[in-house]
PDB file of C-alpha atoms in Angstrom:
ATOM      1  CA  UNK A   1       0.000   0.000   0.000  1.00 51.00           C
ATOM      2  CA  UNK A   2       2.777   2.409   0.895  1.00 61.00           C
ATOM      3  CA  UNK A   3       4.494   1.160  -2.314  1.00 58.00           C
ATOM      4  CA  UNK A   4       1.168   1.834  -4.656  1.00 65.00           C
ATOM      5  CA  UNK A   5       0.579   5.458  -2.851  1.00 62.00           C
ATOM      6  CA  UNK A   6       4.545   6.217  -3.762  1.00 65.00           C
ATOM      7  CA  UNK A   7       4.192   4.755  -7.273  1.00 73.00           C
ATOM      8  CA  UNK A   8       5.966   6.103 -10.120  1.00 73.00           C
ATOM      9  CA  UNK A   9       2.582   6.928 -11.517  1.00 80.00           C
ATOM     10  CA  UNK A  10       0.931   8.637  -8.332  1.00 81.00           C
ATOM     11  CA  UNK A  11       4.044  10.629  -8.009  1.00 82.00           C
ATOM     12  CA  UNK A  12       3.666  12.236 -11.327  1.00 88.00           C
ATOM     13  CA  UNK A  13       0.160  13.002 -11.097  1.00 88.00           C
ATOM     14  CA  UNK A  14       0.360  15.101  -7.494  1.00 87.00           C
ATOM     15  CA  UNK A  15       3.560  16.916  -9.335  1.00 90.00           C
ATOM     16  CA  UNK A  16       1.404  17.624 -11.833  1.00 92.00           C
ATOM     17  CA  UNK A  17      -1.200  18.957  -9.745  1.00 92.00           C
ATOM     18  CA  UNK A  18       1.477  20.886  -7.672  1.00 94.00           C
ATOM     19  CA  UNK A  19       2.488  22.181 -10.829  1.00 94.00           C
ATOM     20  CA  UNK A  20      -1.228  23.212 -12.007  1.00 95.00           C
ATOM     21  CA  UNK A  21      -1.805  24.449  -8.730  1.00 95.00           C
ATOM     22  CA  UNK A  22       1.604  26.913  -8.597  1.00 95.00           C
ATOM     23  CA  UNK A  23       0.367  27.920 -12.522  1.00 95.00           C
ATOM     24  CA  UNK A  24      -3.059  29.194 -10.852  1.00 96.00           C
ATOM     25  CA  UNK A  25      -1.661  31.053  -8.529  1.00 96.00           C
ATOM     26  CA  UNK A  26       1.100  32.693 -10.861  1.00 96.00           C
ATOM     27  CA  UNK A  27      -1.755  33.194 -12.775  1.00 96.00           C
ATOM     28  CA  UNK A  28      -3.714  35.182 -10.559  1.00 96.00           C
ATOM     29  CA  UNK A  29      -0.627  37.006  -9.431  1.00 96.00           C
ATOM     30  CA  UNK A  30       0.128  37.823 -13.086  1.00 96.00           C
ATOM     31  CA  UNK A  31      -3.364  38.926 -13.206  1.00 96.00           C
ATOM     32  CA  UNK A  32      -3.641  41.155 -10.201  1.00 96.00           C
ATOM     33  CA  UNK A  33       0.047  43.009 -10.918  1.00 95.00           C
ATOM     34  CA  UNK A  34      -1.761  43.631 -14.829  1.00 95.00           C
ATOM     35  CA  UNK A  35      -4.415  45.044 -13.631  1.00 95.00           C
ATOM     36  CA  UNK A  36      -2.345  47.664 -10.824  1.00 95.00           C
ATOM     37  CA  UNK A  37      -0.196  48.009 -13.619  1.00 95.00           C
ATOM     38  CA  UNK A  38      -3.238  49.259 -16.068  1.00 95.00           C
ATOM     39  CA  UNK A  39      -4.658  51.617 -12.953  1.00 95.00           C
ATOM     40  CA  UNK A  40      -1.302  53.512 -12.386  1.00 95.00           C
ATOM     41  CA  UNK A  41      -0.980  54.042 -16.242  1.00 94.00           C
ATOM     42  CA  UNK A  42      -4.180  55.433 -16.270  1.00 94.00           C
ATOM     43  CA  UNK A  43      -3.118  57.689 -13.543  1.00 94.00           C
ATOM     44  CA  UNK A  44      -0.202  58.489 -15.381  1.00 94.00           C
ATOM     45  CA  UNK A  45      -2.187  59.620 -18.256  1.00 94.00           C
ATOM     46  CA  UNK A  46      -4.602  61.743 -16.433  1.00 94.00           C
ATOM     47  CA  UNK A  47      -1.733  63.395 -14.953  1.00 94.00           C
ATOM     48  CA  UNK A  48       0.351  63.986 -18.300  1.00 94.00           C
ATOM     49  CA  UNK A  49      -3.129  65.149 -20.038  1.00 94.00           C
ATOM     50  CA  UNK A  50      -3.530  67.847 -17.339  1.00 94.00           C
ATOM     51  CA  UNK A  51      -0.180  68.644 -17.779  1.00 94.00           C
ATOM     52  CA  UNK A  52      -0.561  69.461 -20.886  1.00 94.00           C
ATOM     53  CA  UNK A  53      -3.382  71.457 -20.630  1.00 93.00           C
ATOM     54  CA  UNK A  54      -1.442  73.230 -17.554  1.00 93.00           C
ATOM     55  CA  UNK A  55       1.441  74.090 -19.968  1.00 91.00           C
ATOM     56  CA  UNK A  56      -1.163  75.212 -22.641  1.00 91.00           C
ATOM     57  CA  UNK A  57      -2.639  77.484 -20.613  1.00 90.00           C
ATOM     58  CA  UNK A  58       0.180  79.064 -18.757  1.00 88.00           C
ATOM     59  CA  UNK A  59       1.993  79.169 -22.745  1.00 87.00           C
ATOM     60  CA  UNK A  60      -1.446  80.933 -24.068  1.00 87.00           C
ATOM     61  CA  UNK A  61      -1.245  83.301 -20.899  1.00 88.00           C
ATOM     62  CA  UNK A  62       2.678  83.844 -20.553  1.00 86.00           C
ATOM     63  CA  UNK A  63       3.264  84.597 -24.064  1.00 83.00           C
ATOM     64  CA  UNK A  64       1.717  87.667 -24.413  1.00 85.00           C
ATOM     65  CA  UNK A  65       3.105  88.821 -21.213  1.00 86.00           C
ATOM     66  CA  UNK A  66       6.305  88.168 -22.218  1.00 85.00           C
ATOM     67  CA  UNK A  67       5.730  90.220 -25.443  1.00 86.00           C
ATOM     68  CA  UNK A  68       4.404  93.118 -23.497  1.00 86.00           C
ATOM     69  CA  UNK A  69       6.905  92.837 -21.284  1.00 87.00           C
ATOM     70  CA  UNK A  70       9.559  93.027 -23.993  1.00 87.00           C
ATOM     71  CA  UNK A  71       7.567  96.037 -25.930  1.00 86.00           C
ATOM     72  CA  UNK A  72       8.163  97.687 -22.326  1.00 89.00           C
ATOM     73  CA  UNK A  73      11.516  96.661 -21.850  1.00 89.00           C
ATOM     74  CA  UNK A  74      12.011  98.417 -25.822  1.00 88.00           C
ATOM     75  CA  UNK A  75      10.300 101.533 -24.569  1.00 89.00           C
ATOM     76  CA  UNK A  76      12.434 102.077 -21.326  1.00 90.00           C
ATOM     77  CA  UNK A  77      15.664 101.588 -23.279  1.00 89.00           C
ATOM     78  CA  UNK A  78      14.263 103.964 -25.723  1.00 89.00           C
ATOM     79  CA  UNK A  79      13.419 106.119 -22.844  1.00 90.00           C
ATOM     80  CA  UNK A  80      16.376 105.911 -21.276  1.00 89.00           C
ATOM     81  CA  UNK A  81      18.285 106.862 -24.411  1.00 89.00           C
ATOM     82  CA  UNK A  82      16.104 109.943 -24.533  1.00 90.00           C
ATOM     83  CA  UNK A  83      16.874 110.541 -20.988  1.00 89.00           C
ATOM     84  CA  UNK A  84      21.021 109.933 -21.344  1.00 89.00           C
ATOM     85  CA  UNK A  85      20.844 112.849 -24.737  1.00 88.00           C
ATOM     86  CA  UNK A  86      18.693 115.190 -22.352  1.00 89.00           C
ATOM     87  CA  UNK A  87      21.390 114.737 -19.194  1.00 90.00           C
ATOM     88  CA  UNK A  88      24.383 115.298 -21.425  1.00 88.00           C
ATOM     89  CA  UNK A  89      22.821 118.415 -22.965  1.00 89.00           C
ATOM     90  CA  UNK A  90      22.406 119.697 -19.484  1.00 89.00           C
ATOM     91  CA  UNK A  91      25.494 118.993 -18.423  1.00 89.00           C
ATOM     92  CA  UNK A  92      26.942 120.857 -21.747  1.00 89.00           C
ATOM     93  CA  UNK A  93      24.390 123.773 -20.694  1.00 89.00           C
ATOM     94  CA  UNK A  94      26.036 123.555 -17.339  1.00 88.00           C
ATOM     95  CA  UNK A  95      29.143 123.735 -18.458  1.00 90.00           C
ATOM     96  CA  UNK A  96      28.551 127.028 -20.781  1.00 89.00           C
ATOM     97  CA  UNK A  97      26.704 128.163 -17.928  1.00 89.00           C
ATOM     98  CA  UNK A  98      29.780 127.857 -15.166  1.00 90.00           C
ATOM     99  CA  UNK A  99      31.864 129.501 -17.772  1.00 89.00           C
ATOM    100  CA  UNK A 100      29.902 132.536 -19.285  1.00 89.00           C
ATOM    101  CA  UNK A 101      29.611 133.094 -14.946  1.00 88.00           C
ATOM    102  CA  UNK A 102      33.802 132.855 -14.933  1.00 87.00           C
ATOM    103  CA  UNK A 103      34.159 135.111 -17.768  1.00 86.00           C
ATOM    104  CA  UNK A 104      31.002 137.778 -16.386  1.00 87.00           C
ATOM    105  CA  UNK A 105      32.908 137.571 -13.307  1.00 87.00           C
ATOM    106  CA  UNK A 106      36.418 138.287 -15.117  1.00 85.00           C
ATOM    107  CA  UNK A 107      34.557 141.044 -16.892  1.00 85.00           C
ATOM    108  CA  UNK A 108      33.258 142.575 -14.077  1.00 84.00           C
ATOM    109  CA  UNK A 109      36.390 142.389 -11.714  1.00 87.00           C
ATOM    110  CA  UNK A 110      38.514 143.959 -14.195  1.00 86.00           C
ATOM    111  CA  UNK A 111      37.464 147.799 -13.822  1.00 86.00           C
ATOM    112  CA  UNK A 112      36.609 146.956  -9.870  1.00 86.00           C
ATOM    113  CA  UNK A 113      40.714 145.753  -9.842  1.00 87.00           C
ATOM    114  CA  UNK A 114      41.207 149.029 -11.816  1.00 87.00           C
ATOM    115  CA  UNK A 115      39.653 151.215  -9.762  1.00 87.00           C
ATOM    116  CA  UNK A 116      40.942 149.651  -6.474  1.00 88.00           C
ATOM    117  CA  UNK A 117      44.337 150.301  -8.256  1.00 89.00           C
ATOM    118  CA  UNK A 118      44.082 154.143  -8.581  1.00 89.00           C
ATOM    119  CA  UNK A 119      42.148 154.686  -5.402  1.00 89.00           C
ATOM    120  CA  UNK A 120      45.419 152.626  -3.789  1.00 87.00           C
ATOM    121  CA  UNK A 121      47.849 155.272  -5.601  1.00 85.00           C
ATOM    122  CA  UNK A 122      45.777 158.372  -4.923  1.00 85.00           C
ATOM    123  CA  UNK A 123      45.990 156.911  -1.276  1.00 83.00           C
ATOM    124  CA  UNK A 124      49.769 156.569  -1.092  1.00 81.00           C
ATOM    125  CA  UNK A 125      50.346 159.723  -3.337  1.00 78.00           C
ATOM    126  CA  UNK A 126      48.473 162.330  -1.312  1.00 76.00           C
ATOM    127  CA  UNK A 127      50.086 160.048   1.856  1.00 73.00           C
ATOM    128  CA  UNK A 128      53.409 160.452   0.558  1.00 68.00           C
ATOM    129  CA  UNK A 129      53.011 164.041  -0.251  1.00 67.00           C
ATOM    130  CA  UNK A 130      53.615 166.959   1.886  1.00 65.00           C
ATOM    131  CA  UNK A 131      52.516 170.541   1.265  1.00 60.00           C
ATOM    132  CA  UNK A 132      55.066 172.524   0.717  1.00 66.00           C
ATOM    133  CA  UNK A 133      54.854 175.888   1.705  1.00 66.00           C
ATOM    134  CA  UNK A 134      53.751 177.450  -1.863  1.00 71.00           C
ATOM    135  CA  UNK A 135      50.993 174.884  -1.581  1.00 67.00           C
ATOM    136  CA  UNK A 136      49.991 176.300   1.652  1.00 66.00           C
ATOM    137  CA  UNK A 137      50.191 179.767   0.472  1.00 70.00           C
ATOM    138  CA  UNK A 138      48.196 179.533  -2.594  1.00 71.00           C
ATOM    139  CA  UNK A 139      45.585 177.216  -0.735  1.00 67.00           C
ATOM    140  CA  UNK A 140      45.195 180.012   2.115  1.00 71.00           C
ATOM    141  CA  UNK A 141      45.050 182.612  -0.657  1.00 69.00           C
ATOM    142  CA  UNK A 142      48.770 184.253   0.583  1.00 59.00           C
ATOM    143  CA  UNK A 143      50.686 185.899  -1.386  1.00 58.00           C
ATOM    144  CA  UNK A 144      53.415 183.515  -2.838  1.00 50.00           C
ATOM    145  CA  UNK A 145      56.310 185.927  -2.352  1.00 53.00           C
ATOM    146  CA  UNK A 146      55.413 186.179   1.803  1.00 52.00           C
ATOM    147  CA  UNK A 147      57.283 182.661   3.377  1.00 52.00           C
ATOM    148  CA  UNK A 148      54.675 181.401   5.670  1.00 50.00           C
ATOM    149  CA  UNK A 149      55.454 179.062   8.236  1.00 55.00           C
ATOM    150  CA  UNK A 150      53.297 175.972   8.309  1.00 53.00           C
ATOM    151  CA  UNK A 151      52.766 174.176  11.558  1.00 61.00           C
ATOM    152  CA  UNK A 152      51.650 170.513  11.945  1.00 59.00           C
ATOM    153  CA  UNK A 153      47.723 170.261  13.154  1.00 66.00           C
ATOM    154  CA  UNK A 154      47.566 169.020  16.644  1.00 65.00           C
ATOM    155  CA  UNK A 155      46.350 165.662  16.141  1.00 69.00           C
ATOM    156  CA  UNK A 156      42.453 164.943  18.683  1.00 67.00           C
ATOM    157  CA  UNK A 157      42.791 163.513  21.716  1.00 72.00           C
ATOM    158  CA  UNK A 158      40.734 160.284  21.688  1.00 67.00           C
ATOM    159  CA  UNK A 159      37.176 160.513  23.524  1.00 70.00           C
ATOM    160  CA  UNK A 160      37.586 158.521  26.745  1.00 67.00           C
ATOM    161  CA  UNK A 161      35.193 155.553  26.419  1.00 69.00           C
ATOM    162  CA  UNK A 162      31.925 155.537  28.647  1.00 63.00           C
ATOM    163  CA  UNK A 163      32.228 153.626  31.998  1.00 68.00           C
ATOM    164  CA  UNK A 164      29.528 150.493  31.366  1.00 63.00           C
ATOM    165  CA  UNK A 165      26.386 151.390  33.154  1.00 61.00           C
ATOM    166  CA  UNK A 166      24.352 148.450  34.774  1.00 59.00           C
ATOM    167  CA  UNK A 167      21.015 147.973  33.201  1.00 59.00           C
ATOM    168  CA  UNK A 168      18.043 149.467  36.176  1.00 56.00           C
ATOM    169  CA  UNK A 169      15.849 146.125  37.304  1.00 58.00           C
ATOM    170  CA  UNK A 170      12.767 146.333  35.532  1.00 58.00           C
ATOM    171  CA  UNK A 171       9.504 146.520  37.591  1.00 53.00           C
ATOM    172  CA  UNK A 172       7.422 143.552  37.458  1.00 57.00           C
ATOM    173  CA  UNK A 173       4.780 143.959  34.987  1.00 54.00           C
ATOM    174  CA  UNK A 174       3.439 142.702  31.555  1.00 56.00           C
ATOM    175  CA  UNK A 175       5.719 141.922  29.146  1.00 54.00           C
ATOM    176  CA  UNK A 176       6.597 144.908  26.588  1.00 55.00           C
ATOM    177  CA  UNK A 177       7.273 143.801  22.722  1.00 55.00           C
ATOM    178  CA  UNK A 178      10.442 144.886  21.942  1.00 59.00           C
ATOM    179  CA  UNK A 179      10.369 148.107  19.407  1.00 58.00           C
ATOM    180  CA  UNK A 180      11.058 147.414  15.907  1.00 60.00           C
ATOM    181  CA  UNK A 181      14.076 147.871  14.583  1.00 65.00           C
ATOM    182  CA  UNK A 182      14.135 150.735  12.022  1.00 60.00           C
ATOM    183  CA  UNK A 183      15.075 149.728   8.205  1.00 60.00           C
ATOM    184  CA  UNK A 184      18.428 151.103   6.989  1.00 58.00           C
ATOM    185  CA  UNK A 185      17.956 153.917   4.679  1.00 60.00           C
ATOM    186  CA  UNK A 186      19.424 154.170   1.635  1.00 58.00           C
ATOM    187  CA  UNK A 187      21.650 155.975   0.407  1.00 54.00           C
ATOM    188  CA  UNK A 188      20.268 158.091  -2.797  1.00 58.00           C
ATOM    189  CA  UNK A 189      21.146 156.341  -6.187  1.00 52.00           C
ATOM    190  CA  UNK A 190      21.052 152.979  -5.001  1.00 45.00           C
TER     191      UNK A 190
END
């Protein structure tokens, strides 16, 4: 009986079995891991198809951005070109302005440097001189021929400066506005 369940013949047929039974359950693996497979690349698809309409939509909207935003980036250059001529012409009118104000200056110091010149002379000439005594005589209506004698002038004695006087306490009372000041005058001409 052992021998007849262990037979050549029995053998093969539970192997066989085995083996059917191990190709049913690949089988069903197989089947199962097709069928995850199929789900995730349907995922995939829905995901790549809204892509693609993501992309198309941010192309259809970005595009014409980017154009306007390169029209704008034109007109600031262009702007900034008009603005770089307009600086340097200001700077050239600067320029002519800083020297036509050096030369007007020149201009005007020149007789101011003239006059300061000959009012300097005059100064040291009539310092210099001394009257001699014809000078004296015909000034004081003498007769030249008379010698007159011509003493120095006694020069002032200097005023002797006021002793500081204290300022009087002021009574206690409501406060005064101070008097205006009074404008300079000027001087007739000017």
């Amino acid at each position: 009986m052992i021998a007849e369940i262990f037979s050549y013949e029995n053998v093969i047929h539970v192997l066989l079995a085995l083996l059917a039974l191990a190709g049913v359950v690949a089988l069903v693996f197989l089947t199962r891991l097709l069928h995850s497979t199929r789900k995730t690349m349907d995922t995939a698809n829905d995901t790549v198809k809204e892509a693609q309409t993501t992309i198309k939509e941010v192309r259809e909207t970005t595009v014409p951005i980017l154009e306007k935003a390169s029209v704008s980036v034109d007109a600031v250059n262009a702007e900034l070109l008009r603005l770089d001529a307009l600086i340097g012409s200001v700077e050239e009118a600067g320029t002519k302005a800083i020297s036509t104000v050096g030369a007007a200056t020149e201009l005007a110091q020149k007789p101011v440097d003239l006059l300061n010149s000959m009012t300097d002379k005059l100064r040291r000439g009539w310092k210099e001189r001394k009257a001699s005594a014809e000078d004296v005589k015909v000034a004081s209506g003498v007769n030249v021929a008379e010698p007159v004698a011509v003493e120095p002038e006694p020069e002032p004695e200097p005023e002797p400066e006021p002793e500081p006087v204290a300022p009087a306490p002021e009574p206690e009372s409501e406060p005064v506005a101070p008097a205006p000041e009074p404008e300079p005058e000027l001087a007739p001409g000017a």
